[in-house]
C-alpha cells in the first residue's frame, strides 16, 4: 500500500491547523503564566493558590464534575438504549433527546433561572399545590445546597445530549446478529446489555466520558446564571482574573491548572476504559 | 459528497465576498448595552450625525480584548471608544489627546474634564454622560416608614429601622441590594458606605469608623432579601415585588419607573455620621491611536457633546448630560423621578461627593475587588470584621503603592501614594 | 421491520409490561427535556408584566411584543446570515480536518500517535477567551479579522476535537475485517474506504458535523472579539442580553433556541439514519 507515510498524511491537515490556531497562541499565554514584569517566576501560581476563594472554587468544580458526569452517563445510556428498542416514534424520540445539543449554556442558564427564581415556575407550582405559603428562596447565598442542586440539574439537562448522540452512533454500529444470537440462547435484556452492548460500546463510551469530563471542568455560564458568585468555580475565577482584575498572568495560571486537571483525568480514563489493541487511539 | 463540495465552494466564495470597507465610524462602547438602549442609541441619538456611525456594544472583557488586540497589531477599525472612567484608565497611554477638539460653544463640567486627563497632561477622554446611584422604594413600603423620618434626609440608621419594620410586618426581608456578579456593589462600598462613615475611601480603610460601617451594613443585611447575591439590576426585583426598597445605579432602576410610574418613588442615598457620601459615575468618549479616520472620529466626539445629542442620550440611556443644558418637559417617567432626587442628594448640606478612583491604571479591577472581598468575607462569610479589614488593607496598600496613586476626594490630597492608615 | 418481533421468546405478558415501561420511560425523558424549553417559550410569549408577575402562568398569553422587538432589531437579518455562514464553514472545516485524522488514529499504529491525541485534547481543555487576544492580533495583522472565514477558523479549533474523537470512535467500531475483505477482492485502500467504510460511518459523521455547527452557533466570546461589522447573531444578541430586562432576556434566549431547534430538526434524518445500519 502506501506504507508508513499514509497516517501522517491523514493527520497533516489537522496538525498544521492546530499548530497555527491553538499551539502558537497557547504558547504565548502559557509563557505569561510563568512570567511577571519580564522575569521568570512562580508568583502567579502562588497568587492563585493564596487567594481566599481558590480552595472553594477548586473543590466546587471537582464536586460538580464528580456528581454530574456519572448521572449523565447513566442517563445517556438509558436514552440511547430506549431509543434503540423503540419500534415506533424512534425518530421523534431521538430528535427530542438531541434538542439540548443546540442550546447554548447561556440560554440553559436563563431557562433554569426562570424555574428556580424566587418568583419563578417552581415556586408557582409549589404555591399552587399549597405546599408553601410564600415563595422559597432557592438561590439565596445561605442556601448553597439548593444552588448546587439547581446547577447539577441544569448541567444534566444541558449536556447529556452530547453523550447520548455519541453513544447512539456507537450502538448503531453494533451488528444486530449478536443480539439475535443472545436472544436465541435466552439471555435476558439486562444480560444482553451488560455482556454485549457495553463491551462493544467501549470506544464510544471512552470518547463520551472524556469529552464530557473535559467540558465539566469548563463549567461556567450556568453556574454564573444560577449561583452568581455564591458558587465560585475555576473557570469563573479565570474570567474574573482576566477581565475584572486585569491580571492576565494569574488568569493564565488558572487556565493551565484547568488544563492540567483535564489532561490528567483524560489519561486516567484512557487507562481504565482501555480499548482493544487494534482500535486504540 | 458532491453536494458537500458545492456547499463548501459556495460558502467560501461568500465568506470572501462579505466584508469590505465601509465609510462609517465604528463607535465601540461598553455603555447602553441593554438591547433597547442600543437600539435607541442607533435610531435616535446617532441618526442625525453627518456621516455614518456603527454603534457596537460589547461587555467589558471582549471590549478590552478587542481594543488591546488592535493596539498591539498597530492598526484597527475602531474609530471612537465609549466607556466608563474605569474602562479608560487601563489603556490611557494609547489614547489620543483630545484637548484640540472643537466642541462648539458648550460648557463642559470642569471636574469631569479633569478626571478625563487620567492624571496626565493630556485630555485622554472627554466626559460624555453622567449618572449616580439612588434609592428607590415601592409605595407599599411607605406605610412602614418609622414616624418622623423624611425620605429626603434619611440616614443609615433610619433605613435599617425601616427595613426591619418591613421585614417584621410583612414576614420577609424586602430591602434589596445589587450584590450579584454583575451588580455594582463595589461602588456602594467605595462611594457611599465608606465616605458616609469615615469621610474617606482609602486612608481610613481599616479605621474604627470603618468597622462601625461594616457592622452597620451587617445589621442592614439581616433585613435584606438574601436573593440579593443574584441581583444585577434592581429594577427587576422591584417590579416582581421581591424587593420594596433598593439601592442601585439610576440606569438600572429606570425600567421599574418607566413600566409602573405610579408605584415607585426615588430618594437620595442615606447619610452616615461623616456625611451623605455619594459617587458620581462618568462615562467618556475617547479615540484610540489606531483610529482609521481621526477627523471623522473627532467630529463624532463633538457631536456627542451637542446639547440636543445630550438630551437624546438622556432619553435613551437615563444618563444625564455633562454640559449645561435645559431639560425639556417631555422626559420619560424615570428621568422625572430621578432628576429631583439627584438634585436633593447633591445639594444636601451634608453632601459628600466621592470621586471614582484615579491614577490606578489597570489596577482598577483589583481595587474594586478589595471592597468586594471585604463584603463577601465579612457579610456573607461572617468572618471577623477587624481581621478581614487588616488583611484587605494590606492588599489595598500594595495596590496603591504599586500605582503610586495620590489621594482623590473625599480623601485629603497626598504627596506621593495615598496612605492607608 | 425488525427481526426481533418474529421471535417471541419472552412471554407475551412480560413483553407487554416491558413495552409499557419503555413507553413510560420515553415519555418521562421527553418531558424532562421539553418542559424547560416550553417554559422558556411561555416567558418569551408573555408581556413584560406577566414575566415579572408572581405567581406565574403556565400558559403563554401570545404577546409577541418582546420577540418582535428582536426580529425588528436593526441588523438581525444580517447577523443571522453571518451566523449560518460561520457555522457552515466551521462544519466543513472541522469534518474536513477531523475525519481523516480520526480514520488514521483508528486504523494505524505509528510513532507520534500519543502526541497528536494529547494535542487534540488539550485544545478543548484550555479556556478559549484567554486565546482570543493573541488570535485577534494575529488576525488583524493577516487581514482575517472580521471575516466569516476567520471566525470559522477559531470555531474550528473548538469543534475539531469533537470531530476527531467522534470519527475515531466510529471508525473503531467498524470491523477492520470489512475493509480487509474488500482489499482481498481487489479494492485499493481508498476504494475500500469509499465503498465500504464511508456509507457505514456517514450518519455518525453527519452527527459530528451537527456538533460543529451548534458549537459555532452558540459561541459568544470569540465572535464578539473577532467580528465587528459582521457580527454573528450570538455576538449581536448575547453581548447585551446579560444586562437587558428579564422579558427581553427570555425573548432573546428563545430567538437563539428556536433556530437551533429548527436546525436539529432539519438534520434529524441523519440522526435517524444511524438506525438504518443494523437493519441492512
PDB file of C-alpha atoms in Angstrom, chain A residues 47 49-53 55, chain B residues 194 202 205-207 210-211 214 366-367 369-378 382-400 420-421:
ATOM      1  CA  UNK A  47      -1.113  34.331  43.958  1.00  0.00           C
ATOM      2  CA  UNK A  49      -3.479  29.344  45.362  1.00  0.00           C
ATOM      3  CA  UNK A  50      -3.109  32.036  48.016  1.00  0.00           C
ATOM      4  CA  UNK A  51      -6.392  33.712  47.085  1.00  0.00           C
ATOM      5  CA  UNK A  52      -9.076  33.022  49.675  1.00  0.00           C
ATOM      6  CA  UNK A  53     -11.594  31.900  47.054  1.00  0.00           C
ATOM      7  CA  UNK A  55      -9.909  26.298  47.525  1.00  0.00           C
TER       8      UNK A  55
ATOM      9  CA  UNK B 194     -17.158  54.380  53.421  1.00  0.00           C
ATOM     10  CA  UNK B 202      -8.800  54.765  51.084  1.00  0.00           C
ATOM     11  CA  UNK B 205      -9.965  51.743  55.223  1.00  0.00           C
ATOM     12  CA  UNK B 206      -9.246  49.861  58.460  1.00  0.00           C
ATOM     13  CA  UNK B 207     -10.175  52.566  60.985  1.00  0.00           C
ATOM     14  CA  UNK B 210     -14.771  51.593  59.048  1.00  0.00           C
ATOM     15  CA  UNK B 211     -15.519  48.735  61.431  1.00  0.00           C
ATOM     16  CA  UNK B 214     -19.307  47.281  58.162  1.00  0.00           C
ATOM     17  CA  UNK B 366      -8.199  44.836  41.775  1.00  0.00           C
ATOM     18  CA  UNK B 367      -9.113  47.974  43.726  1.00  0.00           C
ATOM     19  CA  UNK B 369     -12.046  43.508  44.375  1.00  0.00           C
ATOM     20  CA  UNK B 370     -10.649  44.674  47.745  1.00  0.00           C
ATOM     21  CA  UNK B 371     -14.088  46.065  48.646  1.00  0.00           C
ATOM     22  CA  UNK B 372     -15.990  43.132  47.170  1.00  0.00           C
ATOM     23  CA  UNK B 373     -13.802  40.630  49.024  1.00  0.00           C
ATOM     24  CA  UNK B 374     -14.320  42.558  52.277  1.00  0.00           C
ATOM     25  CA  UNK B 375     -18.074  42.348  51.714  1.00  0.00           C
ATOM     26  CA  UNK B 376     -18.075  38.657  50.861  1.00  0.00           C
ATOM     27  CA  UNK B 377     -15.890  37.763  53.800  1.00  0.00           C
ATOM     28  CA  UNK B 378     -17.481  39.998  56.432  1.00  0.00           C
ATOM     29  CA  UNK B 382     -19.397  36.054  58.713  1.00  0.00           C
ATOM     30  CA  UNK B 383     -15.659  36.476  59.299  1.00  0.00           C
ATOM     31  CA  UNK B 384     -14.258  38.807  61.967  1.00  0.00           C
ATOM     32  CA  UNK B 385     -14.506  42.436  60.795  1.00  0.00           C
ATOM     33  CA  UNK B 386     -11.248  43.612  62.308  1.00  0.00           C
ATOM     34  CA  UNK B 387      -9.196  40.704  60.963  1.00  0.00           C
ATOM     35  CA  UNK B 388     -10.608  40.945  57.453  1.00  0.00           C
ATOM     36  CA  UNK B 389     -10.033  44.700  57.273  1.00  0.00           C
ATOM     37  CA  UNK B 390      -6.409  44.220  58.392  1.00  0.00           C
ATOM     38  CA  UNK B 391      -5.802  41.704  55.624  1.00  0.00           C
ATOM     39  CA  UNK B 392      -7.664  43.614  52.923  1.00  0.00           C
ATOM     40  CA  UNK B 393      -5.937  46.859  53.935  1.00  0.00           C
ATOM     41  CA  UNK B 394      -2.589  45.227  53.236  1.00  0.00           C
ATOM     42  CA  UNK B 395      -3.823  44.288  49.751  1.00  0.00           C
ATOM     43  CA  UNK B 396      -5.157  47.817  49.236  1.00  0.00           C
ATOM     44  CA  UNK B 397      -1.890  49.400  50.337  1.00  0.00           C
ATOM     45  CA  UNK B 398       0.102  47.187  47.979  1.00  0.00           C
ATOM     46  CA  UNK B 399      -2.116  48.284  45.073  1.00  0.00           C
ATOM     47  CA  UNK B 400      -1.971  51.993  45.813  1.00  0.00           C
ATOM     48  CA  UNK B 420      -3.624  53.580  54.154  1.00  0.00           C
ATOM     49  CA  UNK B 421      -3.541  54.237  57.908  1.00  0.00           C
TER      50      UNK B 421
END
